[in-house]
PDB file of C-alpha atoms in Angstrom:
ATOM      1  CA  UNK A   9      41.700 -49.987 -52.063  1.00 63.00           C
ATOM      2  CA  UNK A  10      38.796 -51.711 -53.819  1.00 79.00           C
ATOM      3  CA  UNK A  11      37.748 -53.405 -50.649  1.00 83.00           C
ATOM      4  CA  UNK A  12      37.503 -50.023 -48.898  1.00 84.00           C
ATOM      5  CA  UNK A  13      35.427 -48.529 -51.701  1.00 87.00           C
ATOM      6  CA  UNK A  14      33.187 -51.571 -51.632  1.00 87.00           C
ATOM      7  CA  UNK A  15      32.737 -51.244 -47.877  1.00 87.00           C
ATOM      8  CA  UNK A  16      31.932 -47.551 -48.146  1.00 86.00           C
ATOM      9  CA  UNK A  17      29.545 -48.076 -50.995  1.00 86.00           C
ATOM     10  CA  UNK A  18      27.786 -50.781 -49.047  1.00 85.00           C
ATOM     11  CA  UNK A  19      27.623 -48.676 -45.888  1.00 86.00           C
ATOM     12  CA  UNK A  20      26.399 -45.537 -47.597  1.00 86.00           C
ATOM     13  CA  UNK A  21      24.047 -47.280 -49.990  1.00 86.00           C
ATOM     14  CA  UNK A  22      20.499 -45.952 -49.969  1.00 85.00           C
ATOM     15  CA  UNK A  23      18.106 -48.289 -48.253  1.00 83.00           C
ATOM     16  CA  UNK A  24      14.378 -48.152 -48.332  1.00 86.00           C
ATOM     17  CA  UNK A  25      12.695 -47.919 -44.938  1.00 84.00           C
ATOM     18  CA  UNK A  26      10.948 -50.995 -43.710  1.00 85.00           C
ATOM     19  CA  UNK A  27       7.350 -51.343 -44.723  1.00 87.00           C
ATOM     20  CA  UNK A  28       4.899 -49.340 -42.631  1.00 88.00           C
ATOM     21  CA  UNK A  29       7.539 -47.124 -40.967  1.00 88.00           C
ATOM     22  CA  UNK A  30       5.842 -43.856 -41.991  1.00 88.00           C
ATOM     23  CA  UNK A  31       2.484 -45.068 -40.653  1.00 88.00           C
ATOM     24  CA  UNK A  32       4.059 -46.169 -37.361  1.00 88.00           C
ATOM     25  CA  UNK A  33       5.840 -42.793 -36.904  1.00 86.00           C
ATOM     26  CA  UNK A  34       2.659 -40.848 -37.653  1.00 86.00           C
ATOM     27  CA  UNK A  35       0.646 -43.004 -35.287  1.00 85.00           C
ATOM     28  CA  UNK A  36       3.207 -42.544 -32.498  1.00 80.00           C
ATOM     29  CA  UNK A  37       3.312 -38.790 -32.893  1.00 79.00           C
ATOM     30  CA  UNK A  38      -0.494 -38.634 -32.889  1.00 80.00           C
ATOM     31  CA  UNK A  39      -0.586 -40.466 -29.556  1.00 76.00           C
ATOM     32  CA  UNK A  40       1.511 -37.687 -27.978  1.00 72.00           C
ATOM     33  CA  UNK A  41       4.029 -38.091 -25.175  1.00 73.00           C
ATOM     34  CA  UNK A  42       3.989 -41.096 -22.936  1.00 74.00           C
ATOM     35  CA  UNK A  43       2.177 -41.077 -19.596  1.00 79.00           C
ATOM     36  CA  UNK A  44       5.363 -40.547 -17.616  1.00 82.00           C
ATOM     37  CA  UNK A  45       6.394 -37.639 -19.785  1.00 83.00           C
ATOM     38  CA  UNK A  46       2.966 -36.084 -19.424  1.00 84.00           C
ATOM     39  CA  UNK A  47       3.177 -36.298 -15.622  1.00 89.00           C
ATOM     40  CA  UNK A  48       6.676 -34.871 -15.677  1.00 91.00           C
ATOM     41  CA  UNK A  49       5.525 -31.915 -17.795  1.00 91.00           C
ATOM     42  CA  UNK A  50       2.522 -31.362 -15.535  1.00 92.00           C
ATOM     43  CA  UNK A  51       4.728 -31.488 -12.431  1.00 94.00           C
ATOM     44  CA  UNK A  52       7.135 -28.999 -13.985  1.00 94.00           C
ATOM     45  CA  UNK A  53       4.226 -26.690 -14.801  1.00 94.00           C
ATOM     46  CA  UNK A  54       2.937 -26.920 -11.226  1.00 94.00           C
ATOM     47  CA  UNK A  55       6.388 -26.095  -9.842  1.00 95.00           C
ATOM     48  CA  UNK A  56       6.767 -23.131 -12.195  1.00 95.00           C
ATOM     49  CA  UNK A  57       3.241 -21.890 -11.427  1.00 94.00           C
ATOM     50  CA  UNK A  58       3.801 -22.241  -7.674  1.00 94.00           C
ATOM     51  CA  UNK A  59       7.092 -20.383  -7.952  1.00 94.00           C
ATOM     52  CA  UNK A  60       5.513 -17.613  -9.994  1.00 94.00           C
ATOM     53  CA  UNK A  61       2.602 -17.334  -7.564  1.00 94.00           C
ATOM     54  CA  UNK A  62       5.004 -17.159  -4.631  1.00 93.00           C
ATOM     55  CA  UNK A  63       7.085 -14.484  -6.309  1.00 94.00           C
ATOM     56  CA  UNK A  64       3.951 -12.517  -7.192  1.00 94.00           C
ATOM     57  CA  UNK A  65       2.683 -12.773  -3.593  1.00 93.00           C
ATOM     58  CA  UNK A  66       6.059 -11.588  -2.300  1.00 93.00           C
ATOM     59  CA  UNK A  67       5.969  -8.684  -4.722  1.00 94.00           C
ATOM     60  CA  UNK A  68       2.431  -7.758  -3.678  1.00 93.00           C
ATOM     61  CA  UNK A  69       3.375  -8.085  -0.003  1.00 94.00           C
ATOM     62  CA  UNK A  70       6.381  -5.830  -0.398  1.00 93.00           C
ATOM     63  CA  UNK A  71       4.270  -3.286  -2.239  1.00 93.00           C
ATOM     64  CA  UNK A  72       1.650  -3.344   0.533  1.00 94.00           C
ATOM     65  CA  UNK A  73       4.408  -2.968   3.112  1.00 93.00           C
ATOM     66  CA  UNK A  74       5.847   0.041   1.275  1.00 93.00           C
ATOM     67  CA  UNK A  75       2.395   1.600   1.129  1.00 94.00           C
ATOM     68  CA  UNK A  76       1.951   1.112   4.869  1.00 94.00           C
ATOM     69  CA  UNK A  77       5.357   2.662   5.538  1.00 92.00           C
ATOM     70  CA  UNK A  78       4.537   5.634   3.321  1.00 93.00           C
ATOM     71  CA  UNK A  79       1.133   6.149   4.955  1.00 94.00           C
ATOM     72  CA  UNK A  80       2.560   5.956   8.469  1.00 93.00           C
ATOM     73  CA  UNK A  81       5.443   8.243   7.573  1.00 91.00           C
ATOM     74  CA  UNK A  82       3.033  10.889   6.258  1.00 92.00           C
ATOM     75  CA  UNK A  83       0.724  10.444   9.247  1.00 93.00           C
ATOM     76  CA  UNK A  84       3.486  10.555  11.817  1.00 92.00           C
ATOM     77  CA  UNK A  85       5.070  13.821  10.684  1.00 91.00           C
ATOM     78  CA  UNK A  86       2.243  16.107  11.954  1.00 91.00           C
ATOM     79  CA  UNK A  87       1.930  14.133  15.197  1.00 90.00           C
ATOM     80  CA  UNK A  88       5.664  14.522  15.733  1.00 88.00           C
ATOM     81  CA  UNK A  89       5.357  18.220  14.996  1.00 86.00           C
ATOM     82  CA  UNK A  90       2.590  18.592  17.584  1.00 87.00           C
ATOM     83  CA  UNK A  91       4.625  16.625  20.120  1.00 84.00           C
ATOM     84  CA  UNK A  92       7.673  18.789  19.647  1.00 83.00           C
ATOM     85  CA  UNK A  93       5.639  22.001  19.891  1.00 82.00           C
ATOM     86  CA  UNK A  94       4.051  20.810  23.139  1.00 81.00           C
ATOM     87  CA  UNK A  95       7.460  19.832  24.509  1.00 79.00           C
ATOM     88  CA  UNK A  96       8.721  23.267  23.509  1.00 78.00           C
ATOM     89  CA  UNK A  97       5.935  24.913  25.521  1.00 77.00           C
ATOM     90  CA  UNK A  98       6.439  22.764  28.596  1.00 74.00           C
ATOM     91  CA  UNK A  99      10.204  23.317  28.671  1.00 71.00           C
TER      92      UNK A  99
ATOM     93  CA  UNK B  22     -39.318  -3.504  -4.646  1.00 49.00           C
ATOM     94  CA  UNK B  23     -36.644  -5.880  -5.858  1.00 54.00           C
ATOM     95  CA  UNK B  24     -34.840  -3.073  -7.576  1.00 56.00           C
ATOM     96  CA  UNK B  25     -35.034  -1.014  -4.380  1.00 48.00           C
ATOM     97  CA  UNK B  26     -33.393  -3.830  -2.391  1.00 50.00           C
ATOM     98  CA  UNK B  27     -30.791  -4.225  -5.104  1.00 53.00           C
ATOM     99  CA  UNK B  28     -30.125  -0.495  -5.055  1.00 49.00           C
ATOM    100  CA  UNK B  29     -29.752  -0.572  -1.263  1.00 48.00           C
ATOM    101  CA  UNK B  30     -27.350  -3.511  -1.466  1.00 47.00           C
ATOM    102  CA  UNK B  31     -25.267  -1.762  -4.089  1.00 46.00           C
ATOM    103  CA  UNK B  32     -25.115   1.582  -2.318  1.00 48.00           C
ATOM    104  CA  UNK B  33     -25.527   1.106   1.427  1.00 46.00           C
ATOM    105  CA  UNK B  34     -23.564  -2.096   1.979  1.00 44.00           C
ATOM    106  CA  UNK B  35     -20.294  -0.890   0.474  1.00 43.00           C
ATOM    107  CA  UNK B  36     -20.554   2.266   2.584  1.00 42.00           C
ATOM    108  CA  UNK B  37     -21.153   0.173   5.693  1.00 45.00           C
ATOM    109  CA  UNK B  38     -18.221  -2.047   4.798  1.00 48.00           C
ATOM    110  CA  UNK B  39     -15.874   0.871   4.129  1.00 52.00           C
ATOM    111  CA  UNK B  40     -13.993   1.763   7.310  1.00 81.00           C
ATOM    112  CA  UNK B  41     -13.058   5.220   6.037  1.00 87.00           C
ATOM    113  CA  UNK B  42     -14.647   7.614   8.525  1.00 90.00           C
ATOM    114  CA  UNK B  43     -14.910  10.780   6.499  1.00 90.00           C
ATOM    115  CA  UNK B  44     -14.719  11.667   2.873  1.00 90.00           C
ATOM    116  CA  UNK B  45     -11.357  12.940   1.736  1.00 91.00           C
ATOM    117  CA  UNK B  46     -13.033  15.115  -0.860  1.00 88.00           C
ATOM    118  CA  UNK B  47     -10.167  17.388  -1.732  1.00 92.00           C
ATOM    119  CA  UNK B  48     -10.577  17.701  -5.468  1.00 90.00           C
ATOM    120  CA  UNK B  49     -10.057  21.466  -5.415  1.00 90.00           C
ATOM    121  CA  UNK B  50      -6.766  20.967  -3.564  1.00 93.00           C
ATOM    122  CA  UNK B  51      -5.684  18.226  -5.957  1.00 94.00           C
ATOM    123  CA  UNK B  52      -6.341  20.527  -8.885  1.00 93.00           C
ATOM    124  CA  UNK B  53      -3.894  23.086  -7.506  1.00 93.00           C
ATOM    125  CA  UNK B  54      -1.215  20.683  -6.282  1.00 95.00           C
ATOM    126  CA  UNK B  55       1.982  19.949  -8.123  1.00 96.00           C
ATOM    127  CA  UNK B  56       2.305  16.531  -6.470  1.00 94.00           C
ATOM    128  CA  UNK B  57      -0.318  14.323  -4.962  1.00 93.00           C
ATOM    129  CA  UNK B  58       0.053  11.163  -2.870  1.00 94.00           C
ATOM    130  CA  UNK B  59      -3.035   9.067  -2.305  1.00 94.00           C
ATOM    131  CA  UNK B  60      -2.818   6.030  -0.048  1.00 95.00           C
ATOM    132  CA  UNK B  61      -5.869   3.965   0.891  1.00 95.00           C
ATOM    133  CA  UNK B  62      -5.290   0.803   2.860  1.00 96.00           C
ATOM    134  CA  UNK B  63      -8.146  -1.289   4.167  1.00 95.00           C
ATOM    135  CA  UNK B  64      -7.959  -3.893   6.917  1.00 94.00           C
ATOM    136  CA  UNK B  65      -7.171  -6.819   4.644  1.00 94.00           C
ATOM    137  CA  UNK B  66      -4.331  -4.936   2.939  1.00 95.00           C
ATOM    138  CA  UNK B  67      -2.933  -3.939   6.322  1.00 95.00           C
ATOM    139  CA  UNK B  68      -3.088  -7.531   7.553  1.00 94.00           C
ATOM    140  CA  UNK B  69      -1.429  -8.720   4.368  1.00 95.00           C
ATOM    141  CA  UNK B  70       1.314  -6.095   4.676  1.00 95.00           C
ATOM    142  CA  UNK B  71       1.849  -7.018   8.324  1.00 95.00           C
ATOM    143  CA  UNK B  72       2.833 -10.528   7.251  1.00 94.00           C
ATOM    144  CA  UNK B  73       5.760  -9.049   5.355  1.00 94.00           C
ATOM    145  CA  UNK B  74       7.030  -6.984   8.260  1.00 93.00           C
ATOM    146  CA  UNK B  75      10.054  -8.517   9.894  1.00 91.00           C
ATOM    147  CA  UNK B  76       9.436  -9.058  13.614  1.00 91.00           C
ATOM    148  CA  UNK B  77      13.165  -9.412  14.249  1.00 93.00           C
ATOM    149  CA  UNK B  78      13.720  -5.848  13.008  1.00 90.00           C
ATOM    150  CA  UNK B  79      12.905  -3.486  15.922  1.00 88.00           C
ATOM    151  CA  UNK B  80      11.429  -0.784  13.671  1.00 87.00           C
ATOM    152  CA  UNK B  81       9.308  -3.143  11.641  1.00 90.00           C
ATOM    153  CA  UNK B  82       8.211  -4.937  14.807  1.00 91.00           C
ATOM    154  CA  UNK B  83       6.997  -1.596  16.131  1.00 90.00           C
ATOM    155  CA  UNK B  84       5.007  -0.975  12.969  1.00 91.00           C
ATOM    156  CA  UNK B  85       3.569  -4.481  13.133  1.00 92.00           C
ATOM    157  CA  UNK B  86       2.428  -3.865  16.682  1.00 91.00           C
ATOM    158  CA  UNK B  87       0.969  -0.498  15.704  1.00 92.00           C
ATOM    159  CA  UNK B  88      -1.088  -2.079  12.934  1.00 93.00           C
ATOM    160  CA  UNK B  89      -2.933  -4.322  15.382  1.00 92.00           C
ATOM    161  CA  UNK B  90      -6.322  -2.714  15.858  1.00 90.00           C
ATOM    162  CA  UNK B  91      -6.096  -0.472  12.799  1.00 94.00           C
ATOM    163  CA  UNK B  92      -8.890  -1.089  10.314  1.00 94.00           C
ATOM    164  CA  UNK B  93      -7.823   1.342   7.651  1.00 95.00           C
ATOM    165  CA  UNK B  94      -5.372   4.087   6.807  1.00 96.00           C
ATOM    166  CA  UNK B  95      -6.315   6.769   4.311  1.00 96.00           C
ATOM    167  CA  UNK B  96      -3.867   9.507   3.437  1.00 96.00           C
ATOM    168  CA  UNK B  97      -3.946  12.403   1.006  1.00 96.00           C
ATOM    169  CA  UNK B  98      -0.795  14.443   0.725  1.00 96.00           C
ATOM    170  CA  UNK B  99      -0.422  17.418  -1.570  1.00 96.00           C
ATOM    171  CA  UNK B 100       2.630  19.489  -2.437  1.00 96.00           C
ATOM    172  CA  UNK B 101       2.475  22.888  -4.082  1.00 95.00           C
ATOM    173  CA  UNK B 102       5.049  24.748  -6.111  1.00 95.00           C
ATOM    174  CA  UNK B 103       4.460  28.046  -4.353  1.00 93.00           C
ATOM    175  CA  UNK B 104       3.103  29.354  -1.071  1.00 90.00           C
ATOM    176  CA  UNK B 105      -0.440  30.638  -1.314  1.00 88.00           C
ATOM    177  CA  UNK B 106      -1.419  28.130  -3.965  1.00 93.00           C
ATOM    178  CA  UNK B 107      -4.142  26.813  -1.678  1.00 93.00           C
ATOM    179  CA  UNK B 108      -6.413  28.478   0.864  1.00 91.00           C
ATOM    180  CA  UNK B 109      -8.291  27.399   3.981  1.00 91.00           C
ATOM    181  CA  UNK B 110     -11.577  27.199   2.083  1.00 92.00           C
ATOM    182  CA  UNK B 111     -10.118  24.264   0.125  1.00 93.00           C
ATOM    183  CA  UNK B 112     -10.072  22.237   3.339  1.00 94.00           C
ATOM    184  CA  UNK B 113     -13.602  23.156   4.348  1.00 93.00           C
ATOM    185  CA  UNK B 114     -15.209  19.989   2.898  1.00 92.00           C
ATOM    186  CA  UNK B 115     -13.045  17.918   5.249  1.00 94.00           C
ATOM    187  CA  UNK B 116     -13.262  20.208   8.282  1.00 93.00           C
ATOM    188  CA  UNK B 117     -17.052  20.384   8.020  1.00 93.00           C
ATOM    189  CA  UNK B 118     -17.227  16.619   8.475  1.00 94.00           C
ATOM    190  CA  UNK B 119     -14.939  16.745  11.486  1.00 95.00           C
ATOM    191  CA  UNK B 120     -17.276  19.177  13.206  1.00 92.00           C
ATOM    192  CA  UNK B 121     -19.818  16.378  13.510  1.00 89.00           C
ATOM    193  CA  UNK B 122     -20.713  15.131  17.025  1.00 90.00           C
ATOM    194  CA  UNK B 123     -18.647  11.951  16.769  1.00 91.00           C
ATOM    195  CA  UNK B 124     -15.417  13.877  16.304  1.00 93.00           C
ATOM    196  CA  UNK B 125     -13.585  15.926  18.894  1.00 93.00           C
ATOM    197  CA  UNK B 126     -10.415  17.902  18.408  1.00 93.00           C
ATOM    198  CA  UNK B 127      -7.842  16.734  20.916  1.00 91.00           C
ATOM    199  CA  UNK B 128      -4.944  18.952  19.961  1.00 90.00           C
ATOM    200  CA  UNK B 129      -4.061  21.625  17.499  1.00 90.00           C
ATOM    201  CA  UNK B 130      -0.867  23.544  16.942  1.00 90.00           C
ATOM    202  CA  UNK B 131      -0.582  26.757  14.971  1.00 88.00           C
ATOM    203  CA  UNK B 132       2.894  28.021  14.192  1.00 82.00           C
ATOM    204  CA  UNK B 133       2.493  31.624  13.220  1.00 79.00           C
ATOM    205  CA  UNK B 134       6.078  31.988  12.056  1.00 78.00           C
ATOM    206  CA  UNK B 135       6.409  29.250   9.473  1.00 78.00           C
ATOM    207  CA  UNK B 136       2.723  28.563   8.911  1.00 83.00           C
ATOM    208  CA  UNK B 137       2.952  24.935   9.989  1.00 88.00           C
ATOM    209  CA  UNK B 138      -0.378  23.955  11.481  1.00 92.00           C
ATOM    210  CA  UNK B 139      -1.491  20.549  12.664  1.00 93.00           C
ATOM    211  CA  UNK B 140      -4.569  19.252  14.364  1.00 93.00           C
ATOM    212  CA  UNK B 141      -5.622  15.855  15.597  1.00 94.00           C
ATOM    213  CA  UNK B 142      -9.236  14.819  15.888  1.00 94.00           C
ATOM    214  CA  UNK B 143     -10.496  11.764  17.709  1.00 94.00           C
ATOM    215  CA  UNK B 144     -13.567   9.804  16.728  1.00 94.00           C
ATOM    216  CA  UNK B 145     -15.314   8.143  19.623  1.00 90.00           C
ATOM    217  CA  UNK B 146     -18.109   5.663  20.030  1.00 88.00           C
ATOM    218  CA  UNK B 147     -19.277   5.479  23.613  1.00 84.00           C
ATOM    219  CA  UNK B 148     -16.112   5.798  25.621  1.00 82.00           C
ATOM    220  CA  UNK B 149     -14.004   4.095  23.020  1.00 87.00           C
ATOM    221  CA  UNK B 150     -11.854   5.872  20.462  1.00 88.00           C
ATOM    222  CA  UNK B 151     -12.426   4.331  17.069  1.00 92.00           C
ATOM    223  CA  UNK B 152     -10.514   6.600  14.767  1.00 94.00           C
ATOM    224  CA  UNK B 153      -8.172   9.507  14.282  1.00 94.00           C
ATOM    225  CA  UNK B 154      -8.152  12.341  11.808  1.00 96.00           C
ATOM    226  CA  UNK B 155      -5.079  14.447  11.196  1.00 96.00           C
ATOM    227  CA  UNK B 156      -5.083  17.671   9.228  1.00 96.00           C
ATOM    228  CA  UNK B 157      -1.679  19.231   8.744  1.00 95.00           C
ATOM    229  CA  UNK B 158      -0.886  22.216   6.602  1.00 95.00           C
ATOM    230  CA  UNK B 159       2.239  24.051   5.639  1.00 94.00           C
ATOM    231  CA  UNK B 160       2.672  26.817   3.135  1.00 92.00           C
ATOM    232  CA  UNK B 161       3.448  24.358   0.395  1.00 94.00           C
ATOM    233  CA  UNK B 162       2.020  21.122   1.755  1.00 95.00           C
ATOM    234  CA  UNK B 163      -1.233  19.653   2.977  1.00 96.00           C
ATOM    235  CA  UNK B 164      -1.658  16.256   4.624  1.00 96.00           C
ATOM    236  CA  UNK B 165      -5.016  14.799   5.602  1.00 96.00           C
ATOM    237  CA  UNK B 166      -5.114  11.419   7.320  1.00 96.00           C
ATOM    238  CA  UNK B 167      -7.834   9.148   8.590  1.00 96.00           C
ATOM    239  CA  UNK B 168      -6.809   6.155  10.637  1.00 96.00           C
ATOM    240  CA  UNK B 169      -9.767   3.939  11.432  1.00 95.00           C
ATOM    241  CA  UNK B 170      -9.531   1.771  14.508  1.00 93.00           C
ATOM    242  CA  UNK B 171      -7.382   2.194  17.558  1.00 90.00           C
ATOM    243  CA  UNK B 172      -3.924   3.682  17.320  1.00 88.00           C
ATOM    244  CA  UNK B 173      -1.240   4.692  19.760  1.00 86.00           C
ATOM    245  CA  UNK B 174      -0.275   8.217  18.693  1.00 87.00           C
ATOM    246  CA  UNK B 175       2.891   8.104  20.791  1.00 86.00           C
ATOM    247  CA  UNK B 176       4.131   5.098  18.829  1.00 86.00           C
ATOM    248  CA  UNK B 177       3.021   6.692  15.569  1.00 88.00           C
ATOM    249  CA  UNK B 178       5.168   9.726  16.356  1.00 86.00           C
ATOM    250  CA  UNK B 179       8.063   7.469  17.334  1.00 84.00           C
ATOM    251  CA  UNK B 180       8.120   5.560  14.082  1.00 78.00           C
ATOM    252  CA  UNK B 181       8.322   8.834  12.198  1.00 66.00           C
ATOM    253  CA  UNK B 182      11.958   8.995  13.231  1.00 59.00           C
ATOM    254  CA  UNK B 183      12.627   5.807  11.311  1.00 53.00           C
ATOM    255  CA  UNK B 184      12.313   4.829   7.656  1.00 50.00           C
ATOM    256  CA  UNK B 185      14.496   7.678   6.533  1.00 46.00           C
ATOM    257  CA  UNK B 186      12.468  10.456   8.110  1.00 43.00           C
ATOM    258  CA  UNK B 187      14.384  12.515  10.633  1.00 44.00           C
ATOM    259  CA  UNK B 188      12.586  13.285  13.878  1.00 46.00           C
ATOM    260  CA  UNK B 189      11.481  16.855  14.321  1.00 44.00           C
ATOM    261  CA  UNK B 190      13.525  18.643  16.953  1.00 44.00           C
ATOM    262  CA  UNK B 191      11.755  20.520  19.731  1.00 42.00           C
ATOM    263  CA  UNK B 192      10.680  23.907  18.489  1.00 41.00           C
ATOM    264  CA  UNK B 193      12.420  27.032  19.648  1.00 42.00           C
ATOM    265  CA  UNK B 194      10.257  29.434  17.760  1.00 42.00           C
ATOM    266  CA  UNK B 195       7.159  31.398  18.749  1.00 43.00           C
ATOM    267  CA  UNK B 196       4.043  29.294  18.585  1.00 44.00           C
ATOM    268  CA  UNK B 197       0.504  29.158  19.756  1.00 44.00           C
ATOM    269  CA  UNK B 198      -1.238  26.069  21.039  1.00 43.00           C
ATOM    270  CA  UNK B 199      -4.991  25.781  20.761  1.00 42.00           C
TER     271      UNK B 199
END
């Protein structure tokens, strides 16, 4: 079993990172995402914003429609009443 | 002088732009009401709402057609817990405006039995009708409406039978027409 222990020891042995790794990682993270990723994120934001704007417009439209319905319903009731009274007289 | 022009722009222009044809100054009624509905729709809101009306639905198509030519709809509706909570004097601020020369009462119905009264006033400019005012009162309800623009009252009455509001049946009670 010595060979196995040797293999494991070798595989799990602590290794120092190559020189300059920390500097390279820091520099990469400071540069931010790549151009393609930036465009992808921007496109996703545009899609989400457009969707939200569409949903908001739909919501506003439905609210306006409900208001119109309510206004016409309230306005029509007296006119209907007058109509029916006049019909009642003429019959 | 500049401030005078500014003052005129701030006060006169909005009034000129507002299509509402009389002031719905019913604060005394509102103070007595248990419920109060206030709807004010200008032309742009009406046009916007019309885009969301489904032309394939016969009822909505009718409403869409009705909205053509309407520049504004202004409604105040009040409900009261008990009869006698309001009096005719409360409506005087509105009625006084309708007695102006540009308004003429085209029909009024007074139901002596149940106290349901309704009157329709037409606003004209030249030979053209440019607005309608409706004042309807019941013992426990008041509705005041101003529709600016041209409207077909027949169609307005017709659509009342839709949207969950049952049509009023012909009356078989004593009444008096003005």
